[in-house]
Coordinates of C-alpha atoms and ligand atoms in Angstrom, one line a residue:
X1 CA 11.0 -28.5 280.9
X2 CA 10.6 -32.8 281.7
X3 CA 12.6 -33.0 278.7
X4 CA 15.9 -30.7 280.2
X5 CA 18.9 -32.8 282.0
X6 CA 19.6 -32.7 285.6
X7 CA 22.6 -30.1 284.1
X8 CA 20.1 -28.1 282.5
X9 CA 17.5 -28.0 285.1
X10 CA 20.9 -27.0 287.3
X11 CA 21.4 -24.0 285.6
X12 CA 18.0 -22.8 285.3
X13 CA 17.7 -23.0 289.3
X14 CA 21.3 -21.2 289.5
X15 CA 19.9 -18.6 287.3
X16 CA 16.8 -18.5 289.0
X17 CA 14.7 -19.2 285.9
X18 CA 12.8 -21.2 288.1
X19 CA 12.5 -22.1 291.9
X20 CA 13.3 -25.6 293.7
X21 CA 9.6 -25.5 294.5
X22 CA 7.9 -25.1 291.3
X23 CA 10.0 -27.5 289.5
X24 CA 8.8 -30.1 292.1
X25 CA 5.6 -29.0 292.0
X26 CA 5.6 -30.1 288.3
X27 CA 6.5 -33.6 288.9
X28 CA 4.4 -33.8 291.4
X29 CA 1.5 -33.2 289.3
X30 CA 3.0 -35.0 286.5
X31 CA 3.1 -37.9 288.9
X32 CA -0.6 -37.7 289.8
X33 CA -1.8 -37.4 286.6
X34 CA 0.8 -40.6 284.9
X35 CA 1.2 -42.9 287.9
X36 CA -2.2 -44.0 288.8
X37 CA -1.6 -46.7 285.6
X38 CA 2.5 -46.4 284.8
X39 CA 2.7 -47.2 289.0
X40 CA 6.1 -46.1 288.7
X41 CA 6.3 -45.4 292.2
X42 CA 4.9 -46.7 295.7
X43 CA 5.2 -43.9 298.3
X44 CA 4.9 -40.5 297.7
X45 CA 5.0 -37.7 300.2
X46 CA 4.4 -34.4 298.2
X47 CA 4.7 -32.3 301.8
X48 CA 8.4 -33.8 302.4
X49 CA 9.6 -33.2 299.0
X50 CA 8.3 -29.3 298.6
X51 CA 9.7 -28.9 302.5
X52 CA 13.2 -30.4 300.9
X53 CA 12.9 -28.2 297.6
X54 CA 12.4 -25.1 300.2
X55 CA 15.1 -25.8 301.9
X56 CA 16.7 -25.9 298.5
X57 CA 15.9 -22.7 297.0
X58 CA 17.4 -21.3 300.5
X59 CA 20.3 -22.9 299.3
X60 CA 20.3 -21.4 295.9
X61 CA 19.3 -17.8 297.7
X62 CA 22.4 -18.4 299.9
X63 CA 24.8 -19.2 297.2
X64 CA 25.5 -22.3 298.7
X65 CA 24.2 -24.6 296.2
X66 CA 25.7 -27.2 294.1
X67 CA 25.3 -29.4 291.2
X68 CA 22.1 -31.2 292.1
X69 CA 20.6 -28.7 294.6
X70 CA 17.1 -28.4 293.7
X71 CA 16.7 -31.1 292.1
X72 CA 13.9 -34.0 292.2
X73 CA 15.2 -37.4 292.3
X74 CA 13.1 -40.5 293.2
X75 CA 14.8 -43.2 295.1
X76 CA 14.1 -47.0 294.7
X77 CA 11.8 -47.9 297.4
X78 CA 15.0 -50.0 298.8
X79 CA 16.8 -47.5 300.6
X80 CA 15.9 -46.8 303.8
X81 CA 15.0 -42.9 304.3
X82 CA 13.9 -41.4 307.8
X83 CA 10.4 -40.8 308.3
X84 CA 9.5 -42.1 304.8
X85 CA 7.6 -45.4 304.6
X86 CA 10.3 -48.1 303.3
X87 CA 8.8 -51.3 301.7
X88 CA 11.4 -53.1 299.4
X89 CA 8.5 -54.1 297.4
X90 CA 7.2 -56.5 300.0
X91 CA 3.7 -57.1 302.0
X92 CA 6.4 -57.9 304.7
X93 CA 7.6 -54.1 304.6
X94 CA 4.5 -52.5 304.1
X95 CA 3.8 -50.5 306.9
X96 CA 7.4 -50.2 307.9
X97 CA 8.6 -47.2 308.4
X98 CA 12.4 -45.8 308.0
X99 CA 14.0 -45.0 311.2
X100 CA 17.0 -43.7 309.6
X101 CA 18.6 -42.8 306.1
X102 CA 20.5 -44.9 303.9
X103 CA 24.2 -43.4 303.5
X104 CA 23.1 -42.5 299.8
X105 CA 19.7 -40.9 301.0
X106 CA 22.0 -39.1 303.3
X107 CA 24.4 -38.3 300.2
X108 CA 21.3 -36.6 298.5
X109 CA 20.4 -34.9 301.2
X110 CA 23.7 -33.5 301.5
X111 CA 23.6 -31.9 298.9
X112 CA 20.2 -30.1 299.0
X113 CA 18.4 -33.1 296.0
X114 CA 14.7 -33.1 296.6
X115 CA 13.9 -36.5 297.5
X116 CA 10.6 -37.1 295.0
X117 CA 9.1 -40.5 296.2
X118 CA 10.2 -44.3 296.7
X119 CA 9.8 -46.0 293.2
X120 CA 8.4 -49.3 292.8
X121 CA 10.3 -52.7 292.0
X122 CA 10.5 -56.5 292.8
X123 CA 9.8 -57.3 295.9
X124 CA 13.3 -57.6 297.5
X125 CA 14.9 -56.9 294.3
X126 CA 14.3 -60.5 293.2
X127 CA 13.6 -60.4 289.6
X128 CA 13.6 -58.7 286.1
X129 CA 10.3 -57.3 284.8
X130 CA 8.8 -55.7 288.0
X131 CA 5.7 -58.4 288.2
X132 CA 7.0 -59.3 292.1
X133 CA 6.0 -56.8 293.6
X134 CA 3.4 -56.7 296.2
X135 CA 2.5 -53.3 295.1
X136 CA 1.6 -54.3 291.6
X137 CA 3.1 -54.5 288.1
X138 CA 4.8 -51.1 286.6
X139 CA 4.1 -50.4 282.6
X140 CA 7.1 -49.8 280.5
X141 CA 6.3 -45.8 279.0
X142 CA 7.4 -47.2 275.6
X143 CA 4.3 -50.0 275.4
X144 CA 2.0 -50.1 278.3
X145 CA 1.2 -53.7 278.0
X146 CA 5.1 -54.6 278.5
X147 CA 7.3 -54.5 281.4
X148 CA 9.7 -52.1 282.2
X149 CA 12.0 -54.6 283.3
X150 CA 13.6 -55.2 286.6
X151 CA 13.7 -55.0 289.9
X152 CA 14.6 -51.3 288.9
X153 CA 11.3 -50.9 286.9
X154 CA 10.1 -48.3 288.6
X155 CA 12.7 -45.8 288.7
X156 CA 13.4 -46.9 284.8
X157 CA 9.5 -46.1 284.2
X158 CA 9.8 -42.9 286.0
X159 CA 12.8 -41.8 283.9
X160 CA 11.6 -42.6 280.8
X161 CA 8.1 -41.3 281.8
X162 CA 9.6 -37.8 282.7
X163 CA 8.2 -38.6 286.1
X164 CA 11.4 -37.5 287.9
X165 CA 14.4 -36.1 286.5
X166 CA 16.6 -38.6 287.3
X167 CA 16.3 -41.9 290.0
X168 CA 18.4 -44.5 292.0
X169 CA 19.0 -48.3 291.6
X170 CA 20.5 -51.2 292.7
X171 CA 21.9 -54.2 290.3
X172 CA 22.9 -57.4 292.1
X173 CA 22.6 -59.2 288.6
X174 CA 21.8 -56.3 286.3
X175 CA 19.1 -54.2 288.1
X176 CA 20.1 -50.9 287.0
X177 CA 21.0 -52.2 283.5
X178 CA 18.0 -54.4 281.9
X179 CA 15.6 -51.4 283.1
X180 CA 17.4 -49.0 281.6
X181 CA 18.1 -51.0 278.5
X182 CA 13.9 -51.9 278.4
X183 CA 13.3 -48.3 278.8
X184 CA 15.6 -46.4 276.6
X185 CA 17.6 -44.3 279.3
X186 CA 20.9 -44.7 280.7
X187 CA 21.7 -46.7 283.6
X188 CA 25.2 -47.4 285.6
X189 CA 26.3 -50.3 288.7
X190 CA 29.7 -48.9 289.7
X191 CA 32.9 -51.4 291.2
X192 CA 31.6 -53.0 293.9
X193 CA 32.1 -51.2 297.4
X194 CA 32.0 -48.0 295.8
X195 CA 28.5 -46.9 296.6
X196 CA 27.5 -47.4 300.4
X197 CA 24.9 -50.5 301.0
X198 CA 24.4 -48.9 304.5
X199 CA 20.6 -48.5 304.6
X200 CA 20.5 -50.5 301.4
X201 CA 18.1 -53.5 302.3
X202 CA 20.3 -56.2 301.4
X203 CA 19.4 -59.0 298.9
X204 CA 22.6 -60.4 298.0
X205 CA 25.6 -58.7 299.9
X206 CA 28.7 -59.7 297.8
X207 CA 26.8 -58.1 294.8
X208 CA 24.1 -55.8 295.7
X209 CA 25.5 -52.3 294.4
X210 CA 24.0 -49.2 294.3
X211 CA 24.2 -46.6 291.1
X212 CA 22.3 -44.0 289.3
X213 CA 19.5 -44.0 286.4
X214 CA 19.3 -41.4 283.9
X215 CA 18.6 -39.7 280.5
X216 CA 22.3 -39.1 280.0
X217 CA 25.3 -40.5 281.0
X218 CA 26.5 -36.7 281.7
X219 CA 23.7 -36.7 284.5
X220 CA 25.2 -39.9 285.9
X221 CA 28.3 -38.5 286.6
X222 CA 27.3 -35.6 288.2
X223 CA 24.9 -38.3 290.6
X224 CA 28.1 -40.3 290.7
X225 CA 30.0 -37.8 292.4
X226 CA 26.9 -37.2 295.0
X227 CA 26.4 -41.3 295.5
X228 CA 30.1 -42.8 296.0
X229 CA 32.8 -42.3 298.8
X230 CA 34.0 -44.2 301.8
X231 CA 31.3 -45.1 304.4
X232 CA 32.3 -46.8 307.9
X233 CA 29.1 -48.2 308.2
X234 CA 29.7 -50.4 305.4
X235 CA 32.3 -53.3 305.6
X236 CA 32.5 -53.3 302.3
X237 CA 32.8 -49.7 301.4
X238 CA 36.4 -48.9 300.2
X239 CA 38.5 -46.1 301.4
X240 CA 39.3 -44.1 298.1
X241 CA 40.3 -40.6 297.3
X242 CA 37.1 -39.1 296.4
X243 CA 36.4 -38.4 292.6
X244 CA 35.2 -36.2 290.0
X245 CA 33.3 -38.3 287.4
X246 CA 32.9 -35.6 284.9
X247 CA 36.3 -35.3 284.4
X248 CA 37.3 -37.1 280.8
X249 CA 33.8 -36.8 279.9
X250 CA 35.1 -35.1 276.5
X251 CA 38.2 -36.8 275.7
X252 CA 38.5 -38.6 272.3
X253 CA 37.9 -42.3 271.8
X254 CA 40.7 -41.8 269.7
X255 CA 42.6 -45.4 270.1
X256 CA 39.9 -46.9 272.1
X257 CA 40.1 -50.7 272.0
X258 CA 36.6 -52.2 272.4
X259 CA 36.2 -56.2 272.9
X260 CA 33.1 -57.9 271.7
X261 CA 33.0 -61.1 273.6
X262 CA 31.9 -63.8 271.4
X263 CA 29.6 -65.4 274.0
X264 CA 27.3 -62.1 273.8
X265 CA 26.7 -62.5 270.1
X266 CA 25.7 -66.0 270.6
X267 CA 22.9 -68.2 270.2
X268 CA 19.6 -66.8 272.6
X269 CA 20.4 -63.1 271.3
X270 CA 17.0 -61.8 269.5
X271 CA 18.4 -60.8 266.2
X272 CA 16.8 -57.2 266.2
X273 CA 18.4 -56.5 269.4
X274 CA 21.9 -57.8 267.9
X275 CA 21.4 -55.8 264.5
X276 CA 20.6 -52.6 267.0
X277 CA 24.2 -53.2 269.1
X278 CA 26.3 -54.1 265.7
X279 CA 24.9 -50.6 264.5
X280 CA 26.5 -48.8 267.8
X281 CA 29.6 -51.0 267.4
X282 CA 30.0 -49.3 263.8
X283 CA 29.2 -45.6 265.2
X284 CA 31.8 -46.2 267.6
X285 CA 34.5 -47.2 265.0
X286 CA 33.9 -43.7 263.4
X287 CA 34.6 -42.2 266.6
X288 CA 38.1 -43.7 266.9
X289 CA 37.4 -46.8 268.4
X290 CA 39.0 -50.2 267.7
X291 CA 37.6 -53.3 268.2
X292 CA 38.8 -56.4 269.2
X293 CA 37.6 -60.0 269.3
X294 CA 37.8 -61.3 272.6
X295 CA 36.1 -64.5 274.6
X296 CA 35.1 -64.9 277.9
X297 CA 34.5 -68.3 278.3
X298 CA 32.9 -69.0 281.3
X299 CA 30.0 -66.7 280.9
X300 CA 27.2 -69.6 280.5
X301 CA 28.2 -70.3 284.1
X302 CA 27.1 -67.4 285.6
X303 CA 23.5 -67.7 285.8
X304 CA 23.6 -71.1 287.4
X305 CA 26.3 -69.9 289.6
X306 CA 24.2 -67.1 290.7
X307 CA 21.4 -68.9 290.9
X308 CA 23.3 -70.9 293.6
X309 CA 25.1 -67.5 295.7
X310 CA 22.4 -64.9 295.0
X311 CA 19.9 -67.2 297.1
X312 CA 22.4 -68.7 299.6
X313 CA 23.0 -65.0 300.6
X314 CA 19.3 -64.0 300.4
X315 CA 18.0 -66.8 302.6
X316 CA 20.9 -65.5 305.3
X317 CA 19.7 -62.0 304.8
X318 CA 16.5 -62.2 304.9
X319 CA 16.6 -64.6 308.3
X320 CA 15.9 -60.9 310.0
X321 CA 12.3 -60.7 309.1
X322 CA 10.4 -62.8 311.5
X323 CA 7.9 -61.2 312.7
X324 CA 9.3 -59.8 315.9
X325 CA 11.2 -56.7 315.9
X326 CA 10.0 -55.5 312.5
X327 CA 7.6 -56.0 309.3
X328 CA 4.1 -58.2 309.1
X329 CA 3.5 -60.3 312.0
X330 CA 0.7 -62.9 311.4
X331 CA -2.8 -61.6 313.3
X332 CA -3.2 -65.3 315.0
X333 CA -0.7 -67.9 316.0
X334 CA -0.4 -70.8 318.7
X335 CA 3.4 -70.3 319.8
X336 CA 6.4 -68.7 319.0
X337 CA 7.6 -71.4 316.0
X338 CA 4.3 -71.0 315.2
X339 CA 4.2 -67.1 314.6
X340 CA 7.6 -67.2 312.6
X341 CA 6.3 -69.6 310.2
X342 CA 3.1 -67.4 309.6
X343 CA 4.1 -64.4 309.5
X344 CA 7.1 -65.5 306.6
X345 CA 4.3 -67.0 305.0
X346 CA 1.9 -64.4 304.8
X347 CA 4.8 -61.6 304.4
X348 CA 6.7 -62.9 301.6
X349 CA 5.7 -63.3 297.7
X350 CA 6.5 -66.4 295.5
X351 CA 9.6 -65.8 294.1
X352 CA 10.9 -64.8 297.3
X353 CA 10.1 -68.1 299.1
X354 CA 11.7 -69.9 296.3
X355 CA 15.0 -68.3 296.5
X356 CA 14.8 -68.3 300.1
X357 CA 14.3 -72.6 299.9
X358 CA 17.2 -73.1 297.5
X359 CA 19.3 -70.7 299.3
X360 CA 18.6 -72.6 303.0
X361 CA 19.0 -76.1 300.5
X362 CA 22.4 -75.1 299.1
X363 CA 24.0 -73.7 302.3
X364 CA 22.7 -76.6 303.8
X365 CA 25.0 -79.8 305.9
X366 CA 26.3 -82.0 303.2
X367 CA 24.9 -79.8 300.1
X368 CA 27.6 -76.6 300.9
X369 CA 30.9 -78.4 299.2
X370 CA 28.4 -79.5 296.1
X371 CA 27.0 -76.2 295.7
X372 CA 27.8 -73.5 297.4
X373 CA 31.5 -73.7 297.6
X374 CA 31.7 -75.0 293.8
X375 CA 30.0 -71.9 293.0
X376 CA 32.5 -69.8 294.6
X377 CA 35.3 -71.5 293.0
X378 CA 33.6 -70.9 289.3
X379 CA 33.0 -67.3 290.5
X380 CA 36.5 -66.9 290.9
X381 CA 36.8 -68.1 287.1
X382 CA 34.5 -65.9 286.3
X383 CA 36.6 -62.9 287.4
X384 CA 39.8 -64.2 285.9
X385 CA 38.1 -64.4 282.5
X386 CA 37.5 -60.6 282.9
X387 CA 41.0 -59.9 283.8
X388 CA 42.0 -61.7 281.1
X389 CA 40.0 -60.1 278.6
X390 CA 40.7 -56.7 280.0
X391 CA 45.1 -57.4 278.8
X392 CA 43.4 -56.9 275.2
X393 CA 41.0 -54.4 275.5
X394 CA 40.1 -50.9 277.4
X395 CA 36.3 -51.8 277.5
X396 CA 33.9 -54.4 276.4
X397 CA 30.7 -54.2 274.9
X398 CA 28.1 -56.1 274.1
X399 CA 24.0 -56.4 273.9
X400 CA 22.3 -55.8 277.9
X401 CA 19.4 -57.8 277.9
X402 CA 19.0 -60.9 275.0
X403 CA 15.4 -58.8 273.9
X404 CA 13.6 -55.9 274.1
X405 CA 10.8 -55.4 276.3
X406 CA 8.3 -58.7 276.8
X407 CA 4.7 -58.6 277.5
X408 CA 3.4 -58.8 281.3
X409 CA 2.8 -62.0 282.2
X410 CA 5.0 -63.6 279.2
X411 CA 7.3 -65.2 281.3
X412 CA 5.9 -64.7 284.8
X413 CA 5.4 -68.8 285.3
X414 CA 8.4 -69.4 283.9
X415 CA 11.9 -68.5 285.9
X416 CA 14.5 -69.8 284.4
X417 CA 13.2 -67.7 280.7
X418 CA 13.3 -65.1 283.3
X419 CA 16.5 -65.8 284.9
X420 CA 18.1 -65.8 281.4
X421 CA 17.0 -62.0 281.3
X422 CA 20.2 -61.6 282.8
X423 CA 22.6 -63.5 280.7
X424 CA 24.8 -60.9 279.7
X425 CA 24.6 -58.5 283.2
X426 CA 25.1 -61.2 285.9
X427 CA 28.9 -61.9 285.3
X428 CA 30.0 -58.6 285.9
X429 CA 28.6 -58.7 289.6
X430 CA 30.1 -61.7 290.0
X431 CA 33.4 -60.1 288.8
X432 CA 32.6 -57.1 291.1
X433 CA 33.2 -54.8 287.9
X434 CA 31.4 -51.4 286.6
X435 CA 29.1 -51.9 283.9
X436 CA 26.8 -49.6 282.3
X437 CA 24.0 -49.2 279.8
X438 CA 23.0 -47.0 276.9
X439 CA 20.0 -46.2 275.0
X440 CA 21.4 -47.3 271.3
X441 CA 18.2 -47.2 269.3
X442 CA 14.8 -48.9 268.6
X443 CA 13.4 -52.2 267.4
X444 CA 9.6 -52.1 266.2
X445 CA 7.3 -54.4 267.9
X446 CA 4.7 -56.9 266.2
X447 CA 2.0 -53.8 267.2
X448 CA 4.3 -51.3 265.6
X449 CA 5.6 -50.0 269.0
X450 CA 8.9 -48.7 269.1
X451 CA 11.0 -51.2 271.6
X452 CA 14.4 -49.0 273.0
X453 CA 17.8 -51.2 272.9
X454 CA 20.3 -51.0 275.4
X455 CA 24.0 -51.3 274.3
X456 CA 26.1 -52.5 277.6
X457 CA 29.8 -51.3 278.3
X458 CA 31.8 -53.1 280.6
X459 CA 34.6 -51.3 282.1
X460 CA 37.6 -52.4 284.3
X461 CA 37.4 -52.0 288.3
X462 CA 36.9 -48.3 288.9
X463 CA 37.5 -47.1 285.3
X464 CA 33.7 -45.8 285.9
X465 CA 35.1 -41.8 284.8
X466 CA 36.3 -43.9 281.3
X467 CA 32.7 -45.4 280.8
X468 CA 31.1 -42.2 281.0
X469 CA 33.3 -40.7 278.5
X470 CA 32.8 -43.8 276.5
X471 CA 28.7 -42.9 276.8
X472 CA 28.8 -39.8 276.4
X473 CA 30.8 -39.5 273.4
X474 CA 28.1 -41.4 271.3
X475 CA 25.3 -39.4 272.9
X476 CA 27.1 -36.2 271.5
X477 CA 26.7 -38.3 268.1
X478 CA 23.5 -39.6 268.6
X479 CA 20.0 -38.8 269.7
X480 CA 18.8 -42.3 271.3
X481 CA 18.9 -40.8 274.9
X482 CA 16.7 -37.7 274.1
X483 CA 13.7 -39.4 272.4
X484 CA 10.4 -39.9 274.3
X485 CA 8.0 -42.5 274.3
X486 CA 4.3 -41.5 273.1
X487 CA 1.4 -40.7 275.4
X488 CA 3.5 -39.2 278.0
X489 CA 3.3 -35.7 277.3
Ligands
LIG501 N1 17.0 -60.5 287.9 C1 18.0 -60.9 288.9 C2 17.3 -61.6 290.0 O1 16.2 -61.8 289.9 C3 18.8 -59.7 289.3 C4 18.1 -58.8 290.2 C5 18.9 -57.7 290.7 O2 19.9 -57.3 290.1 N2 18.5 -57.2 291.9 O3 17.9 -61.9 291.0

């Protein structure tokens, strides 16, 4: 049963196999038997879920279900959902609690998806192996003493752990991707402004984008057609007609030009994880696909440029939590200045303080021109070199992350190796484009551990239908997405 796709598990509620109720029931005691040491998620509330997967099975009863009535999804602990405690991965949000849902809580509502629990991750979304988090470090399912990447670790743990059937995250710089790509499963950030950041608690605004984590890239569409449409909530939310994401999930690649930039493939790539990528490269060529040499030349820009945006927008956004209408307020204080300065202090982790001083440093009187608006100018170079890529090619691929999964602690004093996590994910925010990540096989660890690969494809803006079909084409040929890690059963 943890092993069936959200489709499968679909049908087996529609033909009543099984109820709404049991199948949460399962993950519910899979989760309290796995999570006390995976920590894959933060909150869990086992008496809302079962009253949503009630509600579901009415549903079902009442023939008015749909896709993903039924079934349990977690939901990064960075969406705001009514009643459920909402903590972003911060001491600042612990006891907070959400007043009101997200649009895409509301989305999954909607549609009758049992809500299973909020899912760990770095506190404010602000890193990429999990370790920010106030509420502890989150084991990778594939090797217990490495991390499962981030700040989507925990629903990528939680997926691979069969903890959930499928899960939500958010990618400002690759989020969704280097998770997914860390814990063999498949993971998607859509254009930018096609998921709602209503309710979203915002780390970066002009990149933060919501998308979904799965086994399959079949199961993302179907989320993708519960998570996207026009919200008026969100200024940045775009008016399209609504889609159906399953719809060219079976064409043939047939034709298919594929561009390997040469800046992927470059010095800082571990050469297991290239071998593993070259081998996909050469399974898609027997599907039809052509590939094309291609460069996009600014890509060693992007992590310095967002390194210079991401924190100029997160010390603006994150200007809200001062202690008085919301989140920790230091216990003693002398005056109001005072109280602010304690209660940021005492609410806010490491990394978060240190984005939040460069951010205040580069927007900053007589730093802005230097930094901040260079780095918008090289952003917009940044995009270009997309567009002009995407006149030779229908989609690009390339590694996701430079290496497989790293120990905890490897590179926790050391964020600019972290940072470089990112290398190959961060320019497609910048451009605003989709991009997506595949399980593509295994490397073997030192300890003989099998270390999943993520394969990234990079589509043009709103050519999201086309990347699925891209996926799941080479999961019809391949087994990567079904495999399981050890220890888990
Ligand atoms: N790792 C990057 C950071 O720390 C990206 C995080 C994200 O996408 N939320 O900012």
């Amino acid at each position: 049963m943890i092993n069936k796709s959200l489709k499968e598990l679909g049908a087996m509620l529609q033909g009543k196999e099984i109820s709404s109720v049991e199948l949460t029931q399962e993950y519910l005691n899979r989760i309290n038997r796995l999570n006390p040491e995976i920590n894959a998620y933060i909150t869990i509330d086992a008496e809302k879920s079962l009253a949503q997967a009630k509600h579901a099975d009415a549903l079902l009863a009442d023939g008015k279900s749909t896709a993903l009535t039924g079934l349990p999804i977690a939901q990064k602990d960075i969406f705001v959902a009514k009643g459920w405690r909402t903590t972003c991965g911060s001491k600042m949000l612990e006891k907070f609690i959400g007043p009101y849902d997200a649009d895409v809580i509301e989305r999954f509502d909607g549609v009758g998806a049992v809500n299973l629990g909020k899912t760990n991750m770095d506190e404010f979304a602000m890193g990429s192996s999990n370790e920010t988090s106030y509420f502890g470090k989150v084991q990778n399912p594939w090797d217990r003493t490495r991390v499962p990447g981030g700040s989507s670790g925990g629903s990528a743990a939680a997926v691979a752990a069969r903890l959930c059937a499928a899960a939500t995250g958010t990618d400002t710089g690759g989020s969704i991707r280097q998770p997914a790509s860390l814990c063999g499963l498949s993971g998607l950030k859509p254009t930018y402004g096609l998921t709602s950041r209503f309710g979203m608690i915002a780390f970066a605004s002009s990149l933060d984008q919501s998308g979904p984590m799965a086994r399959s890239c079949e199961d993302m569409a179907l989320m993708m057609n519960v998570m996207t449409g026009f919200d008026e909530r969100d200024s940045t939310s775009l008016n399209r007609p609504k889609e159906d994401y399953t719809r060219d999930l079976n064409k043939p690649l047939a034709g298919l030009k594929v561009g390997l930039p040469k800046e992927f493939f470059a010095e800082g790539l571990s050469a297991d994880v290239a071998k593993v990528v070259q081998d996909a490269i050469a399974e898609y060529k027997k599907l039809g696909a052509e590939i094309v040499d291609i460069s996009l030349p600014n890509t060693k820009l992007s992590i310095p440029v967002y390194y210079v945006l991401a924190p100029a927008e997160a010390s603006s956004n994150l200007s809200r939590y001062d202690g008085v209408r919301y989140g920790h307020r230091a216990k003693e204080y002398t005056d109001l200045m005072d109280m602010y300065c304690k209660s940021r202090a005492e609410g806010f982790g490491a990394e978060v303080k240190r984005r939040i001083l460069i951010g205040t440093y580069v927007l900053s009187a007589g730093y802005y021109d230097a930094y901040y608006l260079k780095a918008q100018q090289i952003r917009r170079l940044i995009a270009q070199d997309f567009e002009n890529a995407f006149k030779q090619c229908d989609i690009i691929m390339g590694p996701t992350a430079p290496s497989t999964a790293f120990k905890a602690g490897e590179k926790a004093d050391d964020p600019v190796a972290m940072y470089l996590q990112d290398i190959y994910t961060i320019a497609v925010n910048l451009a605003g484009l989709p991009g997506m990540s595949i399980p593509a096989g295994f490397t073997q660890s030192t300890d003989g551990k099998r270390l999943p690969v993520g394969l990234q494809v990079i589509g043009n803006y709103f050519d999201e239908a086309r990347m699925l079909n891209v996926g799941h084409a080479y999961q019809q040929a391949t087994d990567w997405h079904t495999q399981m890690p050890e220890g888990i059963e």
